[in-house]
């Protein structure tokens, strides 16, 4: 059996095998425990580097830190809160306003010692223009719910507000058309985690270069997320569309969703402390005669990988806007390609 395993979080190495549709069996981790790995030898001689060479000529070695205003919609959500915290720690100016369908005491929320005023989404059209006046360089980040994606995008387009759209679901085709037609600056991606985006990019390259390489193979897909997740993983859908280009026949509704915490712990192998925030994905391919199988996984615990990637995307977008780039609509592969990951 050929097997490729990608575990993006050390705590998430529990491998899963999907040999029969809807039947999940836990398996021993394939990786060597971190502590057992032989330590790498440190380089003993200083290497001349471009940075050092430039610094020695009196030019600043480190590019100036970017700082611009960022509004996170919605700071009451799990991702919104994580992004707001990551933005503050990266030195961005977190605008003390957000919108939410969830009521919070006194209409306020504390994030990193800052008080964020929470408004009802119905007020966004009225409030955002004055915020844009106050913060002309503003970028908005959207982590709301699948049902709000299209209406939110329409509003940002109407206002000409640059957006990093992390929210999944909704009508994706319409989302892209709305943004393209309005010609606003945007990064749209169902996956902001750098390493997962690199995996996705590799899948796209493989699909482009070897179409039909997996023709006739059977694909089984399992994704496990926190029970509150409303939609099928947008990342799984993107990976599946690559498998489809590789010749695999698969309907999106064949994805096995795991949302039951007991199954997540006992069958999938999600660490209990990450039941409220995890994203385990497994894709299993079997050849028509059953003699060859492939397995790909990306298992993530927590949200920091997406929050950091989102801040990278916002910084990328800001520099595009400042340089007056003619291309305006980007995805995370564009961000990755230009090396904008801190
Ligand atoms: N692109 C990426 O890398 C990632 C994307 N996501 C996606 O982000 C979205 C949010 O995920 P979570 O934060 O876990 O969900 P969540 O349920 O914790 O938060 C959603 C928040 O949006 C608020 N909300 C609902 N309707 C709204 C509206 N019209 N305007 C403003 N706020 C509104 C809710 O009150 C809630 O606080 C999901 O679509 C999820 O799939 C999540 C993780 C990573
Ligand atoms: O809701 C989540 O949590 C996640 N959503 C994104 C998706 O649907 O692909 C990314 C990741 O799976 C986490």
Short mmCIF file of C-alpha atoms and ligand atoms in Angstrom, two decimals:
data_model
loop_
_atom_site.label_atom_id
_atom_site.label_comp_id
_atom_site.label_asym_id
_atom_site.label_seq_id
_atom_site.Cartn_x
_atom_site.Cartn_y
_atom_site.Cartn_z
CA UNK A 1 0.00 0.00 0.00
CA UNK A 2 1.27 3.48 -0.82
CA UNK A 3 0.39 6.00 1.80
CA UNK A 4 0.99 9.74 2.19
CA UNK A 5 0.20 11.19 5.58
CA UNK A 6 0.19 14.91 6.33
CA UNK A 7 -0.37 15.79 9.99
CA UNK A 8 -0.30 19.55 10.47
CA UNK A 9 -0.38 19.44 14.27
CA UNK A 10 1.78 17.16 16.41
CA UNK A 11 -1.16 16.27 18.65
CA UNK A 12 -3.15 15.26 15.64
CA UNK A 13 -1.18 12.35 14.30
CA UNK A 14 -3.81 9.69 14.93
CA UNK A 15 -4.13 8.17 11.49
CA UNK A 16 -7.43 7.04 10.14
CA UNK A 17 -8.09 4.49 7.50
CA UNK A 18 -11.21 4.54 5.40
CA UNK A 19 -11.07 1.26 3.57
CA UNK A 20 -14.83 0.79 3.53
CA UNK A 21 -17.14 3.72 3.04
CA UNK A 22 -18.34 5.11 6.39
CA UNK A 23 -16.21 2.72 8.37
CA UNK A 24 -13.39 4.41 10.22
CA UNK A 25 -10.66 2.54 12.01
CA UNK A 26 -8.06 4.22 14.20
CA UNK A 27 -4.47 3.35 13.35
CA UNK A 28 -1.08 3.75 14.97
CA UNK A 29 0.65 7.06 14.25
CA UNK A 30 3.19 6.74 11.43
CA UNK A 31 5.53 9.46 12.58
CA UNK A 32 8.54 9.17 14.84
CA UNK A 33 7.87 10.85 18.23
CA UNK A 34 9.44 14.31 18.22
CA UNK A 35 11.68 13.52 21.23
CA UNK A 36 13.13 10.49 19.45
CA UNK A 37 14.40 12.41 16.46
CA UNK A 38 18.18 12.89 16.28
CA UNK A 39 19.07 16.50 17.10
CA UNK A 40 20.32 18.53 14.15
CA UNK A 41 23.84 19.93 14.42
CA UNK A 42 23.98 23.67 14.63
CA UNK A 43 26.04 25.41 11.91
CA UNK A 44 29.28 26.43 13.52
CA UNK A 45 30.44 29.11 11.10
CA UNK A 46 28.41 32.20 10.36
CA UNK A 47 27.11 32.14 6.79
CA UNK A 48 27.12 35.36 4.83
CA UNK A 49 23.50 36.20 4.12
CA UNK A 50 21.80 38.72 1.90
CA UNK A 51 20.32 40.28 5.03
CA UNK A 52 23.73 40.64 6.68
CA UNK A 53 25.32 41.93 3.50
CA UNK A 54 22.64 44.57 3.08
CA UNK A 55 22.75 45.52 6.76
CA UNK A 56 26.49 46.01 6.63
CA UNK A 57 25.99 48.58 3.84
CA UNK A 58 23.90 50.70 6.17
CA UNK A 59 20.50 49.84 4.68
CA UNK A 60 17.89 48.54 7.17
CA UNK A 61 18.02 44.71 7.15
CA UNK A 62 14.45 44.24 8.30
CA UNK A 63 11.61 45.69 6.22
CA UNK A 64 9.49 48.20 8.16
CA UNK A 65 6.64 46.54 10.04
CA UNK A 66 3.28 46.96 8.38
CA UNK A 67 0.55 48.57 10.39
CA UNK A 68 -2.88 49.37 9.07
CA UNK A 69 -6.45 49.29 10.40
CA UNK A 70 -8.27 45.98 10.35
CA UNK A 71 -11.91 45.30 11.18
CA UNK A 72 -12.79 41.72 12.06
CA UNK A 73 -16.31 40.57 11.31
CA UNK A 74 -17.23 38.85 13.58
CA UNK A 75 -15.15 39.17 16.74
CA UNK A 76 -17.75 37.13 18.64
CA UNK A 77 -16.97 34.00 16.60
CA UNK A 78 -14.20 31.53 17.29
CA UNK A 79 -12.19 32.43 14.19
CA UNK A 80 -12.91 36.15 14.41
CA UNK A 81 -11.60 36.27 17.98
CA UNK A 82 -8.46 34.31 17.03
CA UNK A 83 -7.79 36.64 14.07
CA UNK A 84 -8.38 39.77 16.13
CA UNK A 85 -5.84 38.55 18.71
CA UNK A 86 -3.32 37.60 16.01
CA UNK A 87 -3.78 41.00 14.35
CA UNK A 88 -3.05 42.83 17.61
CA UNK A 89 0.00 40.73 18.28
CA UNK A 90 1.25 41.40 14.74
CA UNK A 91 0.99 45.15 15.42
CA UNK A 92 -2.06 45.88 13.27
CA UNK A 93 -4.63 48.46 14.39
CA UNK A 94 -7.70 46.49 15.44
CA UNK A 95 -10.75 48.68 14.87
CA UNK A 96 -12.88 48.57 18.03
CA UNK A 97 -16.06 47.72 16.12
CA UNK A 98 -17.53 44.43 14.95
CA UNK A 99 -20.90 42.94 13.99
CA UNK A 100 -22.57 39.83 15.28
CA UNK A 101 -25.72 37.77 15.30
CA UNK A 102 -24.82 36.76 18.86
CA UNK A 103 -25.74 39.10 21.69
CA UNK A 104 -22.99 40.00 24.14
CA UNK A 105 -23.35 41.67 27.55
CA UNK A 106 -23.51 45.48 27.19
CA UNK A 107 -22.82 45.08 23.48
CA UNK A 108 -19.09 44.97 24.21
CA UNK A 109 -16.33 42.40 23.98
CA UNK A 110 -12.78 42.48 25.35
CA UNK A 111 -10.01 41.41 23.02
CA UNK A 112 -6.41 41.86 24.16
CA UNK A 113 -7.41 44.59 26.60
CA UNK A 114 -9.34 46.42 23.89
CA UNK A 115 -13.04 46.98 24.07
CA UNK A 116 -14.82 46.06 20.85
CA UNK A 117 -18.31 47.47 20.29
CA UNK A 118 -20.59 44.81 18.82
CA UNK A 119 -23.42 45.85 16.52
CA UNK A 120 -26.22 43.92 14.93
CA UNK A 121 -25.40 42.94 11.32
CA UNK A 122 -28.43 44.97 10.15
CA UNK A 123 -26.51 48.13 11.16
CA UNK A 124 -23.42 47.37 9.10
CA UNK A 125 -24.50 49.28 6.01
CA UNK A 126 -25.07 52.39 8.12
CA UNK A 127 -21.95 52.11 10.29
CA UNK A 128 -19.26 50.95 7.86
CA UNK A 129 -19.14 54.14 5.73
CA UNK A 130 -18.29 56.29 8.74
CA UNK A 131 -15.63 53.79 9.81
CA UNK A 132 -14.16 53.93 6.31
CA UNK A 133 -14.01 57.69 6.58
CA UNK A 134 -12.18 57.48 9.87
CA UNK A 135 -9.85 54.68 8.69
CA UNK A 136 -9.33 55.11 4.94
CA UNK A 137 -6.74 52.26 4.71
CA UNK A 138 -9.04 49.79 6.36
CA UNK A 139 -9.16 46.10 5.44
CA UNK A 140 -12.08 43.98 6.61
CA UNK A 141 -11.75 40.31 7.53
CA UNK A 142 -14.86 38.16 7.31
CA UNK A 143 -15.33 35.08 9.49
CA UNK A 144 -19.07 34.84 9.90
CA UNK A 145 -21.42 32.07 8.77
CA UNK A 146 -22.08 30.42 5.39
CA UNK A 147 -25.54 32.07 5.17
CA UNK A 148 -24.02 35.55 5.48
CA UNK A 149 -21.19 35.19 2.93
CA UNK A 150 -22.95 36.51 -0.16
CA UNK A 151 -24.81 39.39 1.50
CA UNK A 152 -21.65 40.49 3.32
CA UNK A 153 -19.60 40.35 0.11
CA UNK A 154 -22.22 42.42 -1.67
CA UNK A 155 -22.01 45.08 1.00
CA UNK A 156 -18.19 45.21 0.95
CA UNK A 157 -18.36 45.48 -2.84
CA UNK A 158 -20.93 48.25 -2.70
CA UNK A 159 -18.70 50.19 -0.32
CA UNK A 160 -15.47 49.36 -2.19
CA UNK A 161 -14.05 47.82 0.98
CA UNK A 162 -11.05 45.45 0.56
CA UNK A 163 -11.79 42.09 2.17
CA UNK A 164 -10.10 38.92 3.33
CA UNK A 165 -12.93 36.41 3.11
CA UNK A 166 -12.27 33.37 5.30
CA UNK A 167 -15.87 32.33 5.72
CA UNK A 168 -16.77 29.14 3.88
CA UNK A 169 -20.00 28.08 2.20
CA UNK A 170 -22.68 30.20 0.56
CA UNK A 171 -22.79 30.43 -3.21
CA UNK A 172 -19.08 30.41 -4.05
CA UNK A 173 -19.54 31.07 -7.75
CA UNK A 174 -21.71 34.08 -6.99
CA UNK A 175 -19.19 35.26 -4.37
CA UNK A 176 -16.38 35.28 -6.94
CA UNK A 177 -18.57 36.96 -9.56
CA UNK A 178 -19.73 39.67 -7.12
CA UNK A 179 -16.16 40.50 -6.12
CA UNK A 180 -14.82 40.30 -9.67
CA UNK A 181 -17.58 42.55 -11.06
CA UNK A 182 -17.10 45.13 -8.31
CA UNK A 183 -13.33 45.08 -8.91
CA UNK A 184 -12.47 45.36 -5.21
CA UNK A 185 -9.26 44.04 -3.67
CA UNK A 186 -9.90 40.67 -2.02
CA UNK A 187 -8.33 37.45 -0.83
CA UNK A 188 -10.87 34.64 -0.78
CA UNK A 189 -9.92 31.23 0.56
CA UNK A 190 -11.69 28.46 2.46
CA UNK A 191 -8.30 27.59 3.93
CA UNK A 192 -5.83 30.08 5.40
CA UNK A 193 -3.39 27.57 6.94
CA UNK A 194 -0.07 27.91 5.12
CA UNK A 195 0.92 24.23 5.02
CA UNK A 196 -2.56 23.08 4.00
CA UNK A 197 -2.59 25.73 1.25
CA UNK A 198 0.77 24.37 0.04
CA UNK A 199 -0.75 20.87 -0.06
CA UNK A 200 -3.73 22.24 -1.99
CA UNK A 201 -1.39 23.99 -4.42
CA UNK A 202 0.50 20.72 -4.96
CA UNK A 203 -2.79 18.96 -5.64
CA UNK A 204 -3.71 21.64 -8.21
CA UNK A 205 -0.33 21.31 -9.92
CA UNK A 206 -0.71 17.51 -10.01
CA UNK A 207 -4.24 17.82 -11.43
CA UNK A 208 -3.02 20.30 -14.06
CA UNK A 209 -0.03 18.20 -15.11
CA UNK A 210 -1.45 14.69 -14.87
CA UNK A 211 -5.18 14.92 -15.57
CA UNK A 212 -6.91 11.54 -15.22
CA UNK A 213 -3.92 10.03 -13.37
CA UNK A 214 -6.37 8.49 -10.88
CA UNK A 215 -9.05 7.61 -13.37
CA UNK A 216 -11.17 4.73 -12.10
CA UNK A 217 -9.91 5.02 -8.53
CA UNK A 218 -12.46 5.02 -5.75
CA UNK A 219 -12.28 8.02 -3.39
CA UNK A 220 -13.48 8.10 0.19
CA UNK A 221 -13.39 11.32 2.17
CA UNK A 222 -13.91 11.89 5.89
CA UNK A 223 -13.81 15.28 7.62
CA UNK A 224 -14.24 15.91 11.34
CA UNK A 225 -14.86 19.39 12.77
CA UNK A 226 -16.29 20.87 15.99
CA UNK A 227 -20.00 20.10 16.36
CA UNK A 228 -20.91 23.77 15.74
CA UNK A 229 -19.59 23.76 12.18
CA UNK A 230 -22.52 24.43 9.88
CA UNK A 231 -21.21 23.35 6.48
CA UNK A 232 -19.15 20.68 4.74
CA UNK A 233 -15.47 21.57 4.84
CA UNK A 234 -14.67 24.10 2.11
CA UNK A 235 -11.11 22.77 2.10
CA UNK A 236 -12.30 19.21 1.49
CA UNK A 237 -14.38 20.50 -1.42
CA UNK A 238 -11.31 22.21 -2.93
CA UNK A 239 -9.20 19.06 -2.57
CA UNK A 240 -11.98 16.90 -4.00
CA UNK A 241 -12.26 19.16 -7.05
CA UNK A 242 -8.56 18.37 -7.72
CA UNK A 243 -9.26 14.63 -7.42
CA UNK A 244 -12.11 15.10 -9.87
CA UNK A 245 -9.68 16.69 -12.34
CA UNK A 246 -7.43 13.68 -11.73
CA UNK A 247 -10.20 11.48 -13.08
CA UNK A 248 -11.95 10.41 -9.89
CA UNK A 249 -15.71 10.33 -9.89
CA UNK A 250 -17.06 11.71 -6.60
CA UNK A 251 -20.15 13.61 -5.45
CA UNK A 252 -19.66 16.26 -2.75
CA UNK A 253 -22.52 14.72 -0.74
CA UNK A 254 -20.49 11.51 -0.37
CA UNK A 255 -18.16 13.23 2.13
CA UNK A 256 -18.49 11.56 5.51
CA UNK A 257 -18.99 14.34 8.08
CA UNK A 258 -18.10 13.60 11.67
CA UNK A 259 -19.65 16.07 14.13
CA UNK A 260 -20.33 13.75 17.08
CA UNK A 261 -17.76 14.38 19.86
CA UNK A 262 -17.77 10.77 21.03
CA UNK A 263 -16.98 9.48 17.53
CA UNK A 264 -14.38 12.21 17.14
CA UNK A 265 -12.49 11.08 20.24
CA UNK A 266 -12.97 7.33 19.99
CA UNK A 267 -12.84 6.72 16.26
CA UNK A 268 -11.17 9.69 14.61
CA UNK A 269 -8.61 10.25 17.37
CA UNK A 270 -9.26 13.95 18.05
CA UNK A 271 -7.64 15.01 21.35
CA UNK A 272 -10.45 15.78 23.81
CA UNK A 273 -9.13 19.27 24.51
CA UNK A 274 -9.61 20.14 20.82
CA UNK A 275 -13.19 18.99 20.38
CA UNK A 276 -14.26 22.65 20.19
CA UNK A 277 -11.80 23.53 17.47
CA UNK A 278 -10.30 20.97 15.12
CA UNK A 279 -10.24 20.11 11.43
CA UNK A 280 -9.28 16.54 10.55
CA UNK A 281 -9.42 15.59 6.87
CA UNK A 282 -8.72 12.21 5.31
CA UNK A 283 -8.83 11.22 1.64
CA UNK A 284 -8.43 7.54 0.72
CA UNK A 285 -8.04 6.35 -2.86
CA UNK A 286 -8.24 2.73 -4.00
CA UNK A 287 -7.34 1.42 -7.46
CA UNK A 288 -10.05 -0.35 -9.48
CA UNK A 289 -8.57 -3.81 -8.72
CA UNK A 290 -7.96 -2.97 -5.06
CA UNK A 291 -4.20 -3.57 -5.21
CA UNK A 292 -3.10 0.06 -4.76
CA UNK A 293 -4.20 2.60 -2.22
CA UNK A 294 -3.25 6.18 -1.35
CA UNK A 295 -4.07 8.12 1.76
CA UNK A 296 -3.73 11.86 2.37
CA UNK A 297 -4.43 13.59 5.67
CA UNK A 298 -4.28 17.07 7.14
CA UNK A 299 -5.20 17.19 10.79
CA UNK A 300 -5.31 20.50 12.63
CA UNK A 301 -6.04 21.27 16.26
CA UNK A 302 -6.91 24.80 17.34
CA UNK A 303 -7.11 27.90 15.16
CA UNK A 304 -3.74 29.61 15.27
CA UNK A 305 -2.65 28.29 11.85
CA UNK A 306 -5.66 30.01 10.20
CA UNK A 307 -5.43 33.17 12.29
CA UNK A 308 -1.75 33.69 11.39
CA UNK A 309 -2.48 32.94 7.72
CA UNK A 310 -5.32 35.45 7.74
CA UNK A 311 -3.07 38.19 9.08
CA UNK A 312 -0.55 37.27 6.35
CA UNK A 313 -3.34 37.55 3.77
CA UNK A 314 -4.37 40.98 5.10
CA UNK A 315 -0.76 42.19 4.94
CA UNK A 316 -0.44 40.81 1.41
CA UNK A 317 -3.62 42.60 0.36
CA UNK A 318 -2.52 45.84 1.97
CA UNK A 319 0.77 45.83 0.02
CA UNK A 320 -1.14 45.06 -3.20
CA UNK A 321 -3.42 48.02 -2.58
CA UNK A 322 -0.51 50.32 -1.76
CA UNK A 323 1.29 49.34 -4.95
CA UNK A 324 -1.87 49.82 -7.02
CA UNK A 325 -1.69 46.25 -8.36
CA UNK A 326 -3.89 45.71 -11.39
CA UNK A 327 -4.84 42.18 -10.27
CA UNK A 328 -7.31 42.52 -7.44
CA UNK A 329 -8.79 39.14 -6.64
CA UNK A 330 -6.44 36.65 -4.97
CA UNK A 331 -6.49 33.32 -3.18
CA UNK A 332 -4.15 31.94 -0.54
CA UNK A 333 -2.01 30.22 -3.15
CA UNK A 334 -1.18 33.71 -4.48
CA UNK A 335 -0.25 34.77 -0.95
CA UNK A 336 1.94 31.69 -0.52
CA UNK A 337 3.60 32.13 -3.95
CA UNK A 338 4.74 35.65 -3.16
CA UNK A 339 6.32 34.47 0.06
CA UNK A 340 4.21 36.74 2.22
CA UNK A 341 4.12 34.26 5.07
CA UNK A 342 5.85 35.55 8.18
N1 LIG B 1 -10.64 30.05 5.75
C1 LIG B 1 -10.21 29.37 6.80
O1 LIG B 1 -9.02 29.04 6.92
C2 LIG B 1 -11.15 29.01 7.87
C3 LIG B 1 -12.48 29.25 7.68
N2 LIG B 1 -13.35 29.00 8.69
C4 LIG B 1 -14.73 29.38 8.42
O2 LIG B 1 -15.03 30.56 9.14
C5 LIG B 1 -16.43 30.62 9.44
C6 LIG B 1 -16.63 30.94 10.90
O3 LIG B 1 -16.15 29.88 11.68
P1 LIG B 1 -16.18 29.98 13.28
O4 LIG B 1 -15.55 31.23 13.73
O5 LIG B 1 -15.67 28.70 13.78
O6 LIG B 1 -17.76 30.09 13.54
P2 LIG B 1 -18.52 30.67 14.81
O7 LIG B 1 -19.87 30.06 14.78
O8 LIG B 1 -17.70 30.51 16.02
O9 LIG B 1 -18.63 32.23 14.52
C7 LIG B 1 -19.47 32.81 13.60
C8 LIG B 1 -19.88 34.19 14.13
O10 LIG B 1 -20.50 34.93 13.11
C9 LIG B 1 -21.55 35.69 13.69
N3 LIG B 1 -22.48 36.06 12.64
C10 LIG B 1 -23.50 35.34 12.11
N4 LIG B 1 -24.10 36.04 11.12
C11 LIG B 1 -23.44 37.22 11.03
C12 LIG B 1 -23.56 38.35 10.18
N5 LIG B 1 -24.49 38.45 9.24
N6 LIG B 1 -22.70 39.39 10.36
C13 LIG B 1 -21.76 39.34 11.31
N7 LIG B 1 -21.61 38.28 12.14
C14 LIG B 1 -22.42 37.24 11.99
C15 LIG B 1 -22.11 34.79 14.75
O11 LIG B 1 -22.81 35.55 15.70
C16 LIG B 1 -20.86 34.14 15.29
O12 LIG B 1 -20.33 34.86 16.37
C17 LIG B 1 -16.99 29.28 8.96
O13 LIG B 1 -17.51 29.43 7.68
C18 LIG B 1 -15.75 28.38 8.89
O14 LIG B 1 -15.88 27.32 7.99
C19 LIG B 1 -12.95 28.50 9.89
C20 LIG B 1 -11.65 28.22 10.11
C21 LIG B 1 -10.64 28.45 9.12
O1 LIG B 2 -14.98 25.62 10.33
C1 LIG B 2 -13.78 25.30 10.53
O2 LIG B 2 -13.32 25.06 11.65
C2 LIG B 2 -12.89 25.21 9.36
N1 LIG B 2 -13.36 25.58 8.21
C3 LIG B 2 -12.61 25.62 7.00
C4 LIG B 2 -13.24 24.73 5.96
O3 LIG B 2 -14.47 24.55 5.96
O4 LIG B 2 -12.49 24.23 5.09
C5 LIG B 2 -11.15 25.35 7.19
C6 LIG B 2 -10.86 24.33 8.25
O5 LIG B 2 -11.34 23.09 7.83
C7 LIG B 2 -11.51 24.75 9.55
#
